[in-house]
């Protein structure tokens, strides 16, 4: 069938290659230069804020660690102060304990001298002193107080105070051995309440 030359022919399949019939991007659709700059500035600002936040977090962690160390040191110092205050209170009571021991020793010596000739009153007094001495010692023990070993031990400046030196009665006794105790010493754990006053072998 002959075609009319004046009749427009249908669009050929390859017409898309020429761009005909498709919308073209205009200057209005292209990204605005100002918008790009603004986004770039926002990205830079976000990076800055991230770094600042990281710095603040590090600073907060350091301050928290410093506070923990300060609190630990404060608690340790408080415990040490309380221990020293307790020690100062205990020392005078050790003097009373020594007096009781000396009184008990004197009563025992007198009892040995008198033998069966001691009076009932003396026996009751000696028994009473012994009872008080034992209770006193038990109370100190509950508080953690213990007597420092001295006689027969090597002299230690941390534990003993040398009052004098003298030759040992036994030639085989090593030099620096504690021969006798003049006044007992006491301790609580590693804390020395009072050094033992001793006689040391030359």
PDB file of C-alpha atoms in Angstrom, residues 5-195:
ATOM      1  CA  UNK A   5       4.506  11.467   1.508  1.00  0.00           C
ATOM      2  CA  UNK A   6       2.731  14.163   3.502  1.00  0.00           C
ATOM      3  CA  UNK A   7       1.879  11.778   6.372  1.00  0.00           C
ATOM      4  CA  UNK A   8       4.437  11.958   9.145  1.00  0.00           C
ATOM      5  CA  UNK A   9       6.174   8.700   9.695  1.00  0.00           C
ATOM      6  CA  UNK A  10       6.183   7.087  13.184  1.00  0.00           C
ATOM      7  CA  UNK A  11       9.167   7.686  15.434  1.00  0.00           C
ATOM      8  CA  UNK A  12      11.934   5.326  14.623  1.00  0.00           C
ATOM      9  CA  UNK A  13      13.226   3.048  17.337  1.00  0.00           C
ATOM     10  CA  UNK A  14      16.624   4.760  17.263  1.00  0.00           C
ATOM     11  CA  UNK A  15      15.197   8.134  17.924  1.00  0.00           C
ATOM     12  CA  UNK A  16      16.158   7.893  21.627  1.00  0.00           C
ATOM     13  CA  UNK A  17      19.792   8.065  20.625  1.00  0.00           C
ATOM     14  CA  UNK A  18      19.268  11.555  19.338  1.00  0.00           C
ATOM     15  CA  UNK A  19      17.750  12.654  22.633  1.00  0.00           C
ATOM     16  CA  UNK A  20      14.501  13.630  21.055  1.00  0.00           C
ATOM     17  CA  UNK A  21      11.452  13.040  23.282  1.00  0.00           C
ATOM     18  CA  UNK A  22      13.463  12.955  26.611  1.00  0.00           C
ATOM     19  CA  UNK A  23      13.764  15.798  29.148  1.00  0.00           C
ATOM     20  CA  UNK A  24      17.138  17.474  29.348  1.00  0.00           C
ATOM     21  CA  UNK A  25      18.797  18.670  32.694  1.00  0.00           C
ATOM     22  CA  UNK A  26      18.631  22.375  32.959  1.00  0.00           C
ATOM     23  CA  UNK A  27      20.658  24.812  35.046  1.00  0.00           C
ATOM     24  CA  UNK A  28      17.818  24.839  37.565  1.00  0.00           C
ATOM     25  CA  UNK A  29      18.252  21.055  38.207  1.00  0.00           C
ATOM     26  CA  UNK A  30      22.076  21.159  38.733  1.00  0.00           C
ATOM     27  CA  UNK A  31      23.421  21.319  42.385  1.00  0.00           C
ATOM     28  CA  UNK A  32      23.785  24.829  43.672  1.00  0.00           C
ATOM     29  CA  UNK A  33      27.397  25.818  44.457  1.00  0.00           C
ATOM     30  CA  UNK A  34      26.300  27.496  47.670  1.00  0.00           C
ATOM     31  CA  UNK A  35      24.562  24.348  48.868  1.00  0.00           C
ATOM     32  CA  UNK A  36      27.712  22.285  48.256  1.00  0.00           C
ATOM     33  CA  UNK A  37      29.811  24.757  50.229  1.00  0.00           C
ATOM     34  CA  UNK A  38      27.303  24.703  53.066  1.00  0.00           C
ATOM     35  CA  UNK A  39      27.339  20.890  53.211  1.00  0.00           C
ATOM     36  CA  UNK A  40      31.113  20.895  53.210  1.00  0.00           C
ATOM     37  CA  UNK A  41      31.169  23.388  56.065  1.00  0.00           C
ATOM     38  CA  UNK A  42      28.691  21.252  58.014  1.00  0.00           C
ATOM     39  CA  UNK A  43      30.879  18.187  57.498  1.00  0.00           C
ATOM     40  CA  UNK A  44      33.925  20.088  58.750  1.00  0.00           C
ATOM     41  CA  UNK A  45      31.947  21.332  61.765  1.00  0.00           C
ATOM     42  CA  UNK A  46      30.770  17.794  62.555  1.00  0.00           C
ATOM     43  CA  UNK A  47      34.363  16.545  62.455  1.00  0.00           C
ATOM     44  CA  UNK A  48      35.405  19.357  64.773  1.00  0.00           C
ATOM     45  CA  UNK A  49      32.586  18.553  67.196  1.00  0.00           C
ATOM     46  CA  UNK A  50      33.525  14.874  67.166  1.00  0.00           C
ATOM     47  CA  UNK A  51      37.125  15.727  68.050  1.00  0.00           C
ATOM     48  CA  UNK A  52      35.973  18.123  70.744  1.00  0.00           C
ATOM     49  CA  UNK A  53      33.625  15.502  72.192  1.00  0.00           C
ATOM     50  CA  UNK A  54      36.423  12.940  72.200  1.00  0.00           C
ATOM     51  CA  UNK A  55      38.693  15.392  74.001  1.00  0.00           C
ATOM     52  CA  UNK A  56      36.007  16.099  76.600  1.00  0.00           C
ATOM     53  CA  UNK A  57      35.451  12.377  77.157  1.00  0.00           C
ATOM     54  CA  UNK A  58      39.193  11.821  77.654  1.00  0.00           C
ATOM     55  CA  UNK A  59      39.334  14.737  80.070  1.00  0.00           C
ATOM     56  CA  UNK A  60      36.332  13.362  81.983  1.00  0.00           C
ATOM     57  CA  UNK A  61      37.966   9.937  82.255  1.00  0.00           C
ATOM     58  CA  UNK A  62      41.191  11.478  83.550  1.00  0.00           C
ATOM     59  CA  UNK A  63      39.305  13.544  86.115  1.00  0.00           C
ATOM     60  CA  UNK A  64      37.377  10.471  87.240  1.00  0.00           C
ATOM     61  CA  UNK A  65      40.620   8.509  87.644  1.00  0.00           C
ATOM     62  CA  UNK A  66      42.210  11.389  89.568  1.00  0.00           C
ATOM     63  CA  UNK A  67      39.185  11.548  91.866  1.00  0.00           C
ATOM     64  CA  UNK A  68      39.345   7.814  92.524  1.00  0.00           C
ATOM     65  CA  UNK A  69      43.052   8.100  93.382  1.00  0.00           C
ATOM     66  CA  UNK A  70      42.369  11.082  95.638  1.00  0.00           C
ATOM     67  CA  UNK A  71      39.551   9.259  97.437  1.00  0.00           C
ATOM     68  CA  UNK A  72      41.748   6.175  97.898  1.00  0.00           C
ATOM     69  CA  UNK A  73      44.615   8.271  99.292  1.00  0.00           C
ATOM     70  CA  UNK A  74      42.196  10.122 101.573  1.00  0.00           C
ATOM     71  CA  UNK A  75      40.762   6.866 102.920  1.00  0.00           C
ATOM     72  CA  UNK A  76      44.246   5.455 103.468  1.00  0.00           C
ATOM     73  CA  UNK A  77      45.328   8.621 105.255  1.00  0.00           C
ATOM     74  CA  UNK A  78      42.213   8.570 107.413  1.00  0.00           C
ATOM     75  CA  UNK A  79      42.802   4.927 108.328  1.00  0.00           C
ATOM     76  CA  UNK A  80      46.420   5.704 109.198  1.00  0.00           C
ATOM     77  CA  UNK A  81      45.373   8.681 111.335  1.00  0.00           C
ATOM     78  CA  UNK A  82      42.785   6.574 113.147  1.00  0.00           C
ATOM     79  CA  UNK A  83      45.383   3.852 113.766  1.00  0.00           C
ATOM     80  CA  UNK A  84      47.864   6.365 115.190  1.00  0.00           C
ATOM     81  CA  UNK A  85      45.184   7.879 117.414  1.00  0.00           C
ATOM     82  CA  UNK A  86      44.277   4.400 118.658  1.00  0.00           C
ATOM     83  CA  UNK A  87      47.940   3.647 119.329  1.00  0.00           C
ATOM     84  CA  UNK A  88      48.373   6.825 121.378  1.00  0.00           C
ATOM     85  CA  UNK A  89      45.378   5.848 123.498  1.00  0.00           C
ATOM     86  CA  UNK A  90      46.667   2.305 124.069  1.00  0.00           C
ATOM     87  CA  UNK A  91      50.216   3.173 125.157  1.00  0.00           C
ATOM     88  CA  UNK A  92      49.261   4.510 128.633  1.00  0.00           C
ATOM     89  CA  UNK A  93      47.237   1.358 129.272  1.00  0.00           C
ATOM     90  CA  UNK A  94      50.361  -0.699 128.610  1.00  0.00           C
ATOM     91  CA  UNK A  95      51.997   1.061 131.535  1.00  0.00           C
ATOM     92  CA  UNK A  96      49.120  -0.024 133.789  1.00  0.00           C
ATOM     93  CA  UNK A  97      49.417  -3.568 132.437  1.00  0.00           C
ATOM     94  CA  UNK A  98      53.123  -3.546 133.319  1.00  0.00           C
ATOM     95  CA  UNK A  99      52.298  -2.347 136.841  1.00  0.00           C
ATOM     96  CA  UNK A 100      49.857  -5.215 137.279  1.00  0.00           C
ATOM     97  CA  UNK A 101      52.461  -7.708 136.072  1.00  0.00           C
ATOM     98  CA  UNK A 102      55.081  -6.330 138.461  1.00  0.00           C
ATOM     99  CA  UNK A 103      52.615  -6.481 141.344  1.00  0.00           C
ATOM    100  CA  UNK A 104      51.753 -10.062 140.472  1.00  0.00           C
ATOM    101  CA  UNK A 105      55.433 -11.027 140.211  1.00  0.00           C
ATOM    102  CA  UNK A 106      56.104  -9.442 143.617  1.00  0.00           C
ATOM    103  CA  UNK A 107      53.180 -11.327 145.151  1.00  0.00           C
ATOM    104  CA  UNK A 108      54.443 -14.599 143.715  1.00  0.00           C
ATOM    105  CA  UNK A 109      57.951 -13.997 145.043  1.00  0.00           C
ATOM    106  CA  UNK A 110      56.568 -13.175 148.454  1.00  0.00           C
ATOM    107  CA  UNK A 111      54.405 -16.270 148.388  1.00  0.00           C
ATOM    108  CA  UNK A 112      57.410 -18.452 147.606  1.00  0.00           C
ATOM    109  CA  UNK A 113      59.339 -16.911 150.495  1.00  0.00           C
ATOM    110  CA  UNK A 114      56.513 -17.351 152.971  1.00  0.00           C
ATOM    111  CA  UNK A 115      55.613 -20.813 151.774  1.00  0.00           C
ATOM    112  CA  UNK A 116      52.571 -22.063 153.677  1.00  0.00           C
ATOM    113  CA  UNK A 117      52.781 -19.155 156.109  1.00  0.00           C
ATOM    114  CA  UNK A 118      50.908 -16.718 153.836  1.00  0.00           C
ATOM    115  CA  UNK A 119      47.716 -15.255 155.277  1.00  0.00           C
ATOM    116  CA  UNK A 120      44.306 -15.798 153.672  1.00  0.00           C
ATOM    117  CA  UNK A 121      44.107 -12.066 152.974  1.00  0.00           C
ATOM    118  CA  UNK A 122      47.412 -12.148 151.105  1.00  0.00           C
ATOM    119  CA  UNK A 123      46.314 -15.156 149.084  1.00  0.00           C
ATOM    120  CA  UNK A 124      43.038 -13.469 148.178  1.00  0.00           C
ATOM    121  CA  UNK A 125      44.890 -10.297 147.132  1.00  0.00           C
ATOM    122  CA  UNK A 126      47.345 -12.236 144.984  1.00  0.00           C
ATOM    123  CA  UNK A 127      44.519 -14.189 143.389  1.00  0.00           C
ATOM    124  CA  UNK A 128      42.628 -10.970 142.663  1.00  0.00           C
ATOM    125  CA  UNK A 129      45.663  -9.356 141.033  1.00  0.00           C
ATOM    126  CA  UNK A 130      46.195 -12.464 138.930  1.00  0.00           C
ATOM    127  CA  UNK A 131      42.565 -12.418 137.784  1.00  0.00           C
ATOM    128  CA  UNK A 132      42.684  -8.736 136.812  1.00  0.00           C
ATOM    129  CA  UNK A 133      45.992  -9.261 135.011  1.00  0.00           C
ATOM    130  CA  UNK A 134      44.588 -12.131 132.943  1.00  0.00           C
ATOM    131  CA  UNK A 135      41.450 -10.180 132.015  1.00  0.00           C
ATOM    132  CA  UNK A 136      43.536  -7.170 131.078  1.00  0.00           C
ATOM    133  CA  UNK A 137      45.758  -9.313 128.869  1.00  0.00           C
ATOM    134  CA  UNK A 138      42.757 -10.964 127.215  1.00  0.00           C
ATOM    135  CA  UNK A 139      41.269  -7.540 126.455  1.00  0.00           C
ATOM    136  CA  UNK A 140      44.501  -6.318 124.873  1.00  0.00           C
ATOM    137  CA  UNK A 141      44.697  -9.517 122.840  1.00  0.00           C
ATOM    138  CA  UNK A 142      41.182  -8.952 121.482  1.00  0.00           C
ATOM    139  CA  UNK A 143      42.303  -5.500 120.364  1.00  0.00           C
ATOM    140  CA  UNK A 144      45.158  -7.084 118.399  1.00  0.00           C
ATOM    141  CA  UNK A 145      47.905  -6.158 120.862  1.00  0.00           C
ATOM    142  CA  UNK A 146      50.688  -8.737 121.144  1.00  0.00           C
ATOM    143  CA  UNK A 147      53.921  -8.805 123.068  1.00  0.00           C
ATOM    144  CA  UNK A 148      57.151  -8.520 121.109  1.00  0.00           C
ATOM    145  CA  UNK A 149      59.486 -11.488 121.499  1.00  0.00           C
ATOM    146  CA  UNK A 150      62.802 -10.323 122.905  1.00  0.00           C
ATOM    147  CA  UNK A 151      64.902 -12.626 125.105  1.00  0.00           C
ATOM    148  CA  UNK A 152      66.971 -15.002 122.984  1.00  0.00           C
ATOM    149  CA  UNK A 153      66.093 -13.218 119.747  1.00  0.00           C
ATOM    150  CA  UNK A 154      68.544 -11.370 117.490  1.00  0.00           C
ATOM    151  CA  UNK A 155      68.506  -7.655 118.248  1.00  0.00           C
ATOM    152  CA  UNK A 156      66.389  -5.660 115.786  1.00  0.00           C
ATOM    153  CA  UNK A 157      66.197  -1.885 115.741  1.00  0.00           C
ATOM    154  CA  UNK A 158      62.657  -2.207 114.403  1.00  0.00           C
ATOM    155  CA  UNK A 159      61.529  -4.109 117.503  1.00  0.00           C
ATOM    156  CA  UNK A 160      64.001  -3.492 120.314  1.00  0.00           C
ATOM    157  CA  UNK A 161      65.680  -0.607 122.099  1.00  0.00           C
ATOM    158  CA  UNK A 162      69.113  -1.515 123.479  1.00  0.00           C
ATOM    159  CA  UNK A 163      69.551  -0.122 126.965  1.00  0.00           C
ATOM    160  CA  UNK A 164      72.976  -1.693 127.561  1.00  0.00           C
ATOM    161  CA  UNK A 165      75.411  -4.320 126.330  1.00  0.00           C
ATOM    162  CA  UNK A 166      77.177  -6.945 128.371  1.00  0.00           C
ATOM    163  CA  UNK A 167      79.118 -10.177 127.796  1.00  0.00           C
ATOM    164  CA  UNK A 168      76.932 -13.217 127.299  1.00  0.00           C
ATOM    165  CA  UNK A 169      77.107 -15.830 130.069  1.00  0.00           C
ATOM    166  CA  UNK A 170      77.390 -18.503 127.392  1.00  0.00           C
ATOM    167  CA  UNK A 171      80.426 -18.045 125.099  1.00  0.00           C
ATOM    168  CA  UNK A 172      78.476 -19.659 122.262  1.00  0.00           C
ATOM    169  CA  UNK A 173      75.799 -16.962 122.351  1.00  0.00           C
ATOM    170  CA  UNK A 174      76.084 -14.908 119.130  1.00  0.00           C
ATOM    171  CA  UNK A 175      76.907 -11.235 119.431  1.00  0.00           C
ATOM    172  CA  UNK A 176      73.805  -9.079 119.193  1.00  0.00           C
ATOM    173  CA  UNK A 177      71.509 -11.583 120.870  1.00  0.00           C
ATOM    174  CA  UNK A 178      69.014 -10.156 123.337  1.00  0.00           C
ATOM    175  CA  UNK A 179      70.047 -11.449 126.765  1.00  0.00           C
ATOM    176  CA  UNK A 180      67.263 -10.002 128.871  1.00  0.00           C
ATOM    177  CA  UNK A 181      64.205  -7.812 128.665  1.00  0.00           C
ATOM    178  CA  UNK A 182      64.019  -4.763 130.899  1.00  0.00           C
ATOM    179  CA  UNK A 183      60.616  -3.614 129.697  1.00  0.00           C
ATOM    180  CA  UNK A 184      58.364  -5.565 127.304  1.00  0.00           C
ATOM    181  CA  UNK A 185      57.387  -4.118 123.977  1.00  0.00           C
ATOM    182  CA  UNK A 186      54.060  -4.429 122.202  1.00  0.00           C
ATOM    183  CA  UNK A 187      52.774  -4.278 118.657  1.00  0.00           C
ATOM    184  CA  UNK A 188      49.565  -4.362 116.619  1.00  0.00           C
ATOM    185  CA  UNK A 189      50.315  -6.113 113.373  1.00  0.00           C
ATOM    186  CA  UNK A 190      53.182  -4.200 111.761  1.00  0.00           C
ATOM    187  CA  UNK A 191      52.692  -1.139 113.970  1.00  0.00           C
ATOM    188  CA  UNK A 192      54.982  -0.900 116.991  1.00  0.00           C
ATOM    189  CA  UNK A 193      53.224   0.470 120.055  1.00  0.00           C
ATOM    190  CA  UNK A 194      56.332   0.358 122.199  1.00  0.00           C
ATOM    191  CA  UNK A 195      59.804  -1.075 121.573  1.00  0.00           C
TER     192      UNK A 195
END
